Short mmCIF file of C-alpha atoms in Angstrom, two decimals:
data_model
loop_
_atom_site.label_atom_id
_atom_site.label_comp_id
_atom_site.label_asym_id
_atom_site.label_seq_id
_atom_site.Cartn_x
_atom_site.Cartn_y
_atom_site.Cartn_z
CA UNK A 162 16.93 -30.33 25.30
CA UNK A 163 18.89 -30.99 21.79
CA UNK A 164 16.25 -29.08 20.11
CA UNK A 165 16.97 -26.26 22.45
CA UNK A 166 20.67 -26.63 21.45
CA UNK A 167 20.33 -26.64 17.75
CA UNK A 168 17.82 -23.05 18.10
CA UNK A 169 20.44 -21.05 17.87
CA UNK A 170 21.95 -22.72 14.50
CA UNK A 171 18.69 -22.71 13.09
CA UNK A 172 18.33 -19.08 13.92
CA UNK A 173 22.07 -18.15 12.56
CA UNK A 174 21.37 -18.53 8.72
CA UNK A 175 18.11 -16.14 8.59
CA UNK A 176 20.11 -13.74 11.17
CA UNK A 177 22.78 -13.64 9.01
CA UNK A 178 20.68 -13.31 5.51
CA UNK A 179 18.88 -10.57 7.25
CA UNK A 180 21.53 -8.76 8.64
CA UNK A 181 23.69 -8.74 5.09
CA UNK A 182 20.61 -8.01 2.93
CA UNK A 183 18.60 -5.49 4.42
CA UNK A 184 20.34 -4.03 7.75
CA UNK A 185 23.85 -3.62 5.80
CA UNK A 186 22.27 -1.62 3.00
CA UNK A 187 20.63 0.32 5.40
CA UNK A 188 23.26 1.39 6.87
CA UNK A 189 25.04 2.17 3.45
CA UNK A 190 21.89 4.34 2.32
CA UNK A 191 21.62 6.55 5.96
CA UNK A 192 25.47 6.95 5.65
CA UNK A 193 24.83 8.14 1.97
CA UNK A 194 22.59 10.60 3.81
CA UNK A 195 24.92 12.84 4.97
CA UNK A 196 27.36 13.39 2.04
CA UNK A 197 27.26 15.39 -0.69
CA UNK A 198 26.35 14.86 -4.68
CA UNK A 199 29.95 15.48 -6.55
CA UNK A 200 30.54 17.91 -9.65
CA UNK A 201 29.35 14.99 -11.65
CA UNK A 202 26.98 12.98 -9.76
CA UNK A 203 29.43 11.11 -7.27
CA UNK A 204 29.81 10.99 -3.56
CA UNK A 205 32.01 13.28 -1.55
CA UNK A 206 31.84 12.61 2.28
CA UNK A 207 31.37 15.88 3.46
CA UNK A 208 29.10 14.48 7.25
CA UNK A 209 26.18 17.42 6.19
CA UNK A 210 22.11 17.82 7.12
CA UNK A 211 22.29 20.24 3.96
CA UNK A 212 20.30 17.34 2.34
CA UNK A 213 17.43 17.29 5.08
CA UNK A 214 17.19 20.44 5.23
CA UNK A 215 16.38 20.81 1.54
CA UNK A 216 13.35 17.98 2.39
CA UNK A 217 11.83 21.29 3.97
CA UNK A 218 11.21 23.34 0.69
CA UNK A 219 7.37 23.68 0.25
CA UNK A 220 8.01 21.33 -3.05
CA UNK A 221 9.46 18.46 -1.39
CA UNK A 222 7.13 19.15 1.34
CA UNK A 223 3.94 19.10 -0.93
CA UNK A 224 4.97 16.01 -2.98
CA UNK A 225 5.20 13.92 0.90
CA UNK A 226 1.91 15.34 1.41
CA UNK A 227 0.46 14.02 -1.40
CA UNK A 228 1.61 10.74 -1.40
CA UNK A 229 0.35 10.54 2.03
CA UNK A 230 -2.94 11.71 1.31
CA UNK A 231 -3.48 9.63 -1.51
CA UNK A 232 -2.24 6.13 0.48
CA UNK A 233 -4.40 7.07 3.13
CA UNK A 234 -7.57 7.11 0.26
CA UNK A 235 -6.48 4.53 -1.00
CA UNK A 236 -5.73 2.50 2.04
CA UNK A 237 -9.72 3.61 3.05
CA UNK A 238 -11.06 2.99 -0.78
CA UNK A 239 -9.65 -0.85 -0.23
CA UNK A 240 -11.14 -1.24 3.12
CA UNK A 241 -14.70 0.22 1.84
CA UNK A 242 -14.52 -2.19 -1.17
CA UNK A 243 -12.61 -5.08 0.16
CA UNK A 244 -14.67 -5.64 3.21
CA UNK A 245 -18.20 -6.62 1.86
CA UNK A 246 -16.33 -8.77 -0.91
CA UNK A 247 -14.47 -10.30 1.98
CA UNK A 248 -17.37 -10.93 4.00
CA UNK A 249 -19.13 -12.53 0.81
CA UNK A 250 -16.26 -14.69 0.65
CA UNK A 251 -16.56 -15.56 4.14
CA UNK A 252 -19.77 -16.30 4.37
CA UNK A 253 -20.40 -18.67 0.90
CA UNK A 254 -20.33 -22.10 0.71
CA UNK A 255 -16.81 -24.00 1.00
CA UNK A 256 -17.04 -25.71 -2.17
CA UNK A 257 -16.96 -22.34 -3.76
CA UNK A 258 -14.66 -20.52 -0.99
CA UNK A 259 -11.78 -21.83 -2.77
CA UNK A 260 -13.51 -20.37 -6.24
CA UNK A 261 -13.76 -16.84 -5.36
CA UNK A 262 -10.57 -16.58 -3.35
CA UNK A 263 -8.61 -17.92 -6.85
CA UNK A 264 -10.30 -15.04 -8.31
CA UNK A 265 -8.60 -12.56 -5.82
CA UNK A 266 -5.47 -14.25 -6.65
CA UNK A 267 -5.47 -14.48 -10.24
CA UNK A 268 -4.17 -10.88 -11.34
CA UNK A 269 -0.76 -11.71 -9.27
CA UNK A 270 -0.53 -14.09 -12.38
CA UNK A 271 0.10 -11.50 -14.28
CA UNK A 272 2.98 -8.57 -13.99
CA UNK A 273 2.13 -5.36 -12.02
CA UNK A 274 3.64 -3.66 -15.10
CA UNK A 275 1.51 -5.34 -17.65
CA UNK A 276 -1.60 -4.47 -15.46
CA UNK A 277 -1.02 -1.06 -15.42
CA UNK A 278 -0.38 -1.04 -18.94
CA UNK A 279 -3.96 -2.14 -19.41
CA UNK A 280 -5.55 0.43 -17.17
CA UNK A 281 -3.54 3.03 -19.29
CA UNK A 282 -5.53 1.63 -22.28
CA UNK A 283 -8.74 1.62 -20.35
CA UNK A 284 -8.40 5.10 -19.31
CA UNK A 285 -7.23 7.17 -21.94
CA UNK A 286 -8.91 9.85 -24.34
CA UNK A 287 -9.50 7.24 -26.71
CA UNK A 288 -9.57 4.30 -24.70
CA UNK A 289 -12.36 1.56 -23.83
CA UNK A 290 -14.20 3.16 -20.75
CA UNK A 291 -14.44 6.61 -22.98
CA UNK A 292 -15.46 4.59 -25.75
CA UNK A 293 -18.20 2.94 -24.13
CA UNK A 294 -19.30 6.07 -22.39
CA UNK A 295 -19.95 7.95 -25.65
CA UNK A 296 -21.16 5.04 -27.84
CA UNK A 297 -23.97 5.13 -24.66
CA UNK A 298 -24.59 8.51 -25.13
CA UNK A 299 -23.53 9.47 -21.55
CA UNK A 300 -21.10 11.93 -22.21
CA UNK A 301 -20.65 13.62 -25.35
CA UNK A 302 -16.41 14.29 -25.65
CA UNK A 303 -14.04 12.16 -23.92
CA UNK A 304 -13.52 12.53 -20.17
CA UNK A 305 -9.58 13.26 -18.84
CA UNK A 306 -8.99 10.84 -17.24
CA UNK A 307 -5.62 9.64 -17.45
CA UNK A 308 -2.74 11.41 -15.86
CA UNK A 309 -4.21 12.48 -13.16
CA UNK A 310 -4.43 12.00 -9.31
CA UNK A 311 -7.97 9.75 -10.21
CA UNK A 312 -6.14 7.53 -12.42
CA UNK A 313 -3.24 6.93 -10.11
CA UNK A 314 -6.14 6.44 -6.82
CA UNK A 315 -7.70 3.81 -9.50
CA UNK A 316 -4.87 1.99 -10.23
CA UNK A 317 -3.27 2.14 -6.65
CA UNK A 318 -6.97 0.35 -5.38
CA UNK A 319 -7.07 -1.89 -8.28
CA UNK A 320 -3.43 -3.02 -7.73
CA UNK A 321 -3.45 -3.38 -4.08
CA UNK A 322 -7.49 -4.20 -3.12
CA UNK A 323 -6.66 -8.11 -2.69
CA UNK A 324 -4.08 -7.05 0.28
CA UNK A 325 -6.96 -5.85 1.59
CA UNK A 326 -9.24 -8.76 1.36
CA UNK A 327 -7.47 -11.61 2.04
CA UNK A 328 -6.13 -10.69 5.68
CA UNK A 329 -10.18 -9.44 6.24
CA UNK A 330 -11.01 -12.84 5.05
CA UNK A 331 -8.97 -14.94 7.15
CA UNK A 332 -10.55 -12.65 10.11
CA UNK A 333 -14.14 -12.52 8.66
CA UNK A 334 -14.11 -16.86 7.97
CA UNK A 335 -13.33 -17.61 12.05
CA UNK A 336 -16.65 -15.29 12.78
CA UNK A 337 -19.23 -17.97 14.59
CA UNK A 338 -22.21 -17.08 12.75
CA UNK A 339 -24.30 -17.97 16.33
CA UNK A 340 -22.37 -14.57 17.70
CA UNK A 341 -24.35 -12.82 14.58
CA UNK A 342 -27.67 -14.54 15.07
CA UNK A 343 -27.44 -13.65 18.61
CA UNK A 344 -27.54 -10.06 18.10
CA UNK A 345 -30.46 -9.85 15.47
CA UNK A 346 -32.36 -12.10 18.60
CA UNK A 347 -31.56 -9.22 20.70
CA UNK A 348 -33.37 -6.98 18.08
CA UNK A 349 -29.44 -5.14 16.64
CA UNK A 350 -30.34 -2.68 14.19
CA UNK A 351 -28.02 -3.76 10.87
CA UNK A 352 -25.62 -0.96 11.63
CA UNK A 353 -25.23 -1.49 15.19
CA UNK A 354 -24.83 -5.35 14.49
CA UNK A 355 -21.78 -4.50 12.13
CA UNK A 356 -20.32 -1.81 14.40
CA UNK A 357 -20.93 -3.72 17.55
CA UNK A 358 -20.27 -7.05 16.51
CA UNK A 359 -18.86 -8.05 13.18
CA UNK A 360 -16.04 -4.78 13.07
CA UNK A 361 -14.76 -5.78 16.42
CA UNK A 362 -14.52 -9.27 15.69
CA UNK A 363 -13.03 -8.56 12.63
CA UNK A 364 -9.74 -6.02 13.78
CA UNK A 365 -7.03 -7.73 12.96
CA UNK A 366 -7.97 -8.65 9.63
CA UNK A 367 -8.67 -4.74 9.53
CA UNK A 368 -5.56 -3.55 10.90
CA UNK A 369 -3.23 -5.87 8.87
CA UNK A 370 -4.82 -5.08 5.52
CA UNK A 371 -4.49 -1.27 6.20
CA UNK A 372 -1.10 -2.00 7.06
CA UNK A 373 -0.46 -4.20 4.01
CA UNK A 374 -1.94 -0.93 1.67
CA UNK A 375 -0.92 1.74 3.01
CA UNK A 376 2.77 0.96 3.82
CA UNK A 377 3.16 -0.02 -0.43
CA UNK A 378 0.98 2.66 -1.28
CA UNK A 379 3.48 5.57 -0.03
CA UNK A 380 5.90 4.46 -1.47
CA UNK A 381 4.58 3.78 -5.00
CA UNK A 382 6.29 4.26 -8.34
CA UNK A 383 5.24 2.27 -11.25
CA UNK A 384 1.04 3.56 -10.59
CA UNK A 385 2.27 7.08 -10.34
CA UNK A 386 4.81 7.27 -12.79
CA UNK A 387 1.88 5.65 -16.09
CA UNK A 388 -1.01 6.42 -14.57
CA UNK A 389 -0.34 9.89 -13.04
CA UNK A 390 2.75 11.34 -15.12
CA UNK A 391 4.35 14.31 -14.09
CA UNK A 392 1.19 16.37 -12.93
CA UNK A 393 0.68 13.04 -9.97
CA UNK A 394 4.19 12.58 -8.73
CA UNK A 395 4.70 10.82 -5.23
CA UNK A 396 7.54 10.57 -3.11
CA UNK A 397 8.71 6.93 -4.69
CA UNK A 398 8.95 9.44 -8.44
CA UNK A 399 11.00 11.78 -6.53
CA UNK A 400 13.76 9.54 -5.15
CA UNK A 401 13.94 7.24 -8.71
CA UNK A 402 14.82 10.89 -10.14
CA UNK A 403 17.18 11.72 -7.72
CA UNK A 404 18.87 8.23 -8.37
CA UNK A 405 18.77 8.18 -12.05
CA UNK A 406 17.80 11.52 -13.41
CA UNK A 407 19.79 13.94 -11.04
CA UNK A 408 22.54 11.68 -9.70
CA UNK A 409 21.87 13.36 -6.45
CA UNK A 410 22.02 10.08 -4.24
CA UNK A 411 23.01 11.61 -1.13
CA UNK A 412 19.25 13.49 -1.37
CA UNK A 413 17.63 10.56 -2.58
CA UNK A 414 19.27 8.78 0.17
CA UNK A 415 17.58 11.43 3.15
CA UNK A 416 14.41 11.28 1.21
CA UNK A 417 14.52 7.58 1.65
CA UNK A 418 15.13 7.86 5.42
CA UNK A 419 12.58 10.22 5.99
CA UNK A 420 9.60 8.19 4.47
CA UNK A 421 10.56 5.11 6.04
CA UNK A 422 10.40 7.61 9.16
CA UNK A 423 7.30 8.90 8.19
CA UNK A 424 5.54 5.46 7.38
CA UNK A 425 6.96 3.88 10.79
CA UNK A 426 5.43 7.42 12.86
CA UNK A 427 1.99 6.81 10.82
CA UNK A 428 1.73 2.96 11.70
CA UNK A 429 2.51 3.71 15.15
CA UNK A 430 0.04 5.89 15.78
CA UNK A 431 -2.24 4.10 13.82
CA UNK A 432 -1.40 1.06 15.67
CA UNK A 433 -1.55 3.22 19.36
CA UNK A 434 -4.92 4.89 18.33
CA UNK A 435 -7.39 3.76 15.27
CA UNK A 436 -6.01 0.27 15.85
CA UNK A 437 -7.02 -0.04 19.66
CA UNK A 438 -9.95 1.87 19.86
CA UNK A 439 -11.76 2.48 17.06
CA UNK A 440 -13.42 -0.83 16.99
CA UNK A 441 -14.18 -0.40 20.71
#
C-alpha cells in the first residue's frame, strides 16, 4: 500500500522531464509550422499551410522519396547481414559470447563523425579500397565511389548494422536449440527450418532492429551530408538547410512534422502488416 502511494511521486519527475524536454518543443516546432519566414529570416505569425503545401513540389517530393527508399535498403541490408552474425553470436560458446558482442560494441567508442571521416578516406578516388583494387590489378582507373547514393547506403549499414544485431541477438540466444534439432528429426529442409522455425522464433528481435534502423536512417544527416554530398541529399540535409542556410524555419519546421508523420504511418503499417504476418 505505501508503495502504491509513493507511484505517483516516482512517476512525477520523468513526467515532468518528458513533458518540458520533448512535448514542449514539439509544440514550439508544429506552431513554427504555420508562420511565415520574415524579410530576413525571422518569424511572422501569419496561421498559413503555404509551407505544406510547398512539401508538394516534385523536389521536395523526390528528396522524401529517396530518403525513404534508401532507409528501407538499408534497414533490409542490416537485417541480411546482421542476422547470420547474430545467430553466430548466439549460437558460440559463452566464454566467447561476451568476446564477439564487445566487438559489436566497440565502434560506439569512437565518434559517429570520426567514423565517417574514415569511410570518406576509404572510399575516395585515391583512397585505400581504390588503392588496393588497382595495385591487384582488378580495375585499371579508380572507381567513383564517393558521393554517391552507394557511399551513403555503405556508411548508413556500417553505422547502424549493430542496431540490428544486438536486439536479433537477445531474440536468437533464448532459441532452445532442442526446438531446432526437432525439426531436422522431422527431415526440415534448411530453408524451411529457418522460415518455419528459427524466423518465427526470432520476430521480435526482427521487428525491433528494423525499427531501431530504419526510424535513424530517415532521418540521417551526418552519412548523407560526407558521404553523399549534394548529388545524395535526404530529408535530414533539407531541413539543416532550411535552419541554417535559408533561415526558412517555418518550412523546416512542416518538413519536420511531416517526416515524423511519415516515419510513425511507415512503422504502423509495418507493425499492422510485415510485423504480424510475415513470419507466420
Amino acid at each position: 500500500m505505501k508503495t502504491r502511494g509513493r507511484l505517483p511521486w516516482l512517476i512525477l519527475p520523468p513526467a515532468v522531464s518528458l513533458f518540458l524536454f520533448f512535448v514542449v518543443p514539439l509544440i514550439l516546432v508544429f506552431a513554427v509550422s504555420f508562420a511565415s519566414r520574415g524579410t530576413y529570416g525571422g518569424i511572422q505569425w501569419t496561421g498559413t499551410l503555404a509551407n505544406y503545401a510547398s512539401i508538394l513540389d516534385p523536389l521536395y517530393l523526390q528528396i522524401f522519396w529517396r530518403s525513404l527508399w534508401m532507409a528501407a535498403l538499408t534497414t533490409v541490408m542490416c537485417l541480411v547481414f546482421g542476422f547470420p552474425l547474430a545467430y553466430l553470436i548466439a549460437r558460440a560458446p559463452r566464454k566467447w559470447q561476451a568476446v564477439l558482442l564487445l566487438l559489436i560494441i566497440i565502434p560506439f567508442w569512437t565518434n559517429f563523425l570520426v567514423r565517417t571521416y574514415a569511410w570518406m578516406f576509404i572510399l575516395r578516388t585515391e583512397g585505400l579500397l581504390n588503392t588496393v583494387l588497382m595495385s591487384a590489378g582488378i580495375v585499371d582507373q579508380p572507381l567513383n565511389l564517393l558521393y554517391t547514393d552507394t557511399a551513403v547506403i555503405i556508411g548508413l549499414v556500417y553505422g547502424y548494422l549493430p542496431f540490428m544485431v544486438l536486439p536479433l541477438f537477445a531474440s536468437l540466444e533464448r532459441l532452445d536449440p532442442s526446438v531446432i534439432e526437432a525439426a531436422w528429426d522431422l527431415y526440415a529442409r534448411p530453408a524451411r527450418v529457418f522460415t518455419r522455425v528459427i524466423l518465427p522464433l526470432a520476430k521480435p528481435g526482427v521487428i525491433a532492429g528494423c525499427l531501431l534502423v530504419f526510424i535513424p536512417s530517415v532521418g540521417a544527416y551526418v552519412t548523407p551530408d560526407l558521404l553523399g554530398g549534394a548529388k545524395s541529399m535526404m530529408i535530414g540535409n533539407l531541413i539543416q538547410q532550411q535552419y541554417l542556410v535559408v533561415r526558412d524555419w517555418p518550412f523546416g519546421s512542416a518538413l519536420s512534422f511531416v517526416l515524423m508523420a511519415a516515419v510513425l504511418l511507415a512503422v504502423r503499417y509495418y507493425l499492422r502488416t510485415g510485423g504480424s504476418k510475415s513470419f507466420g
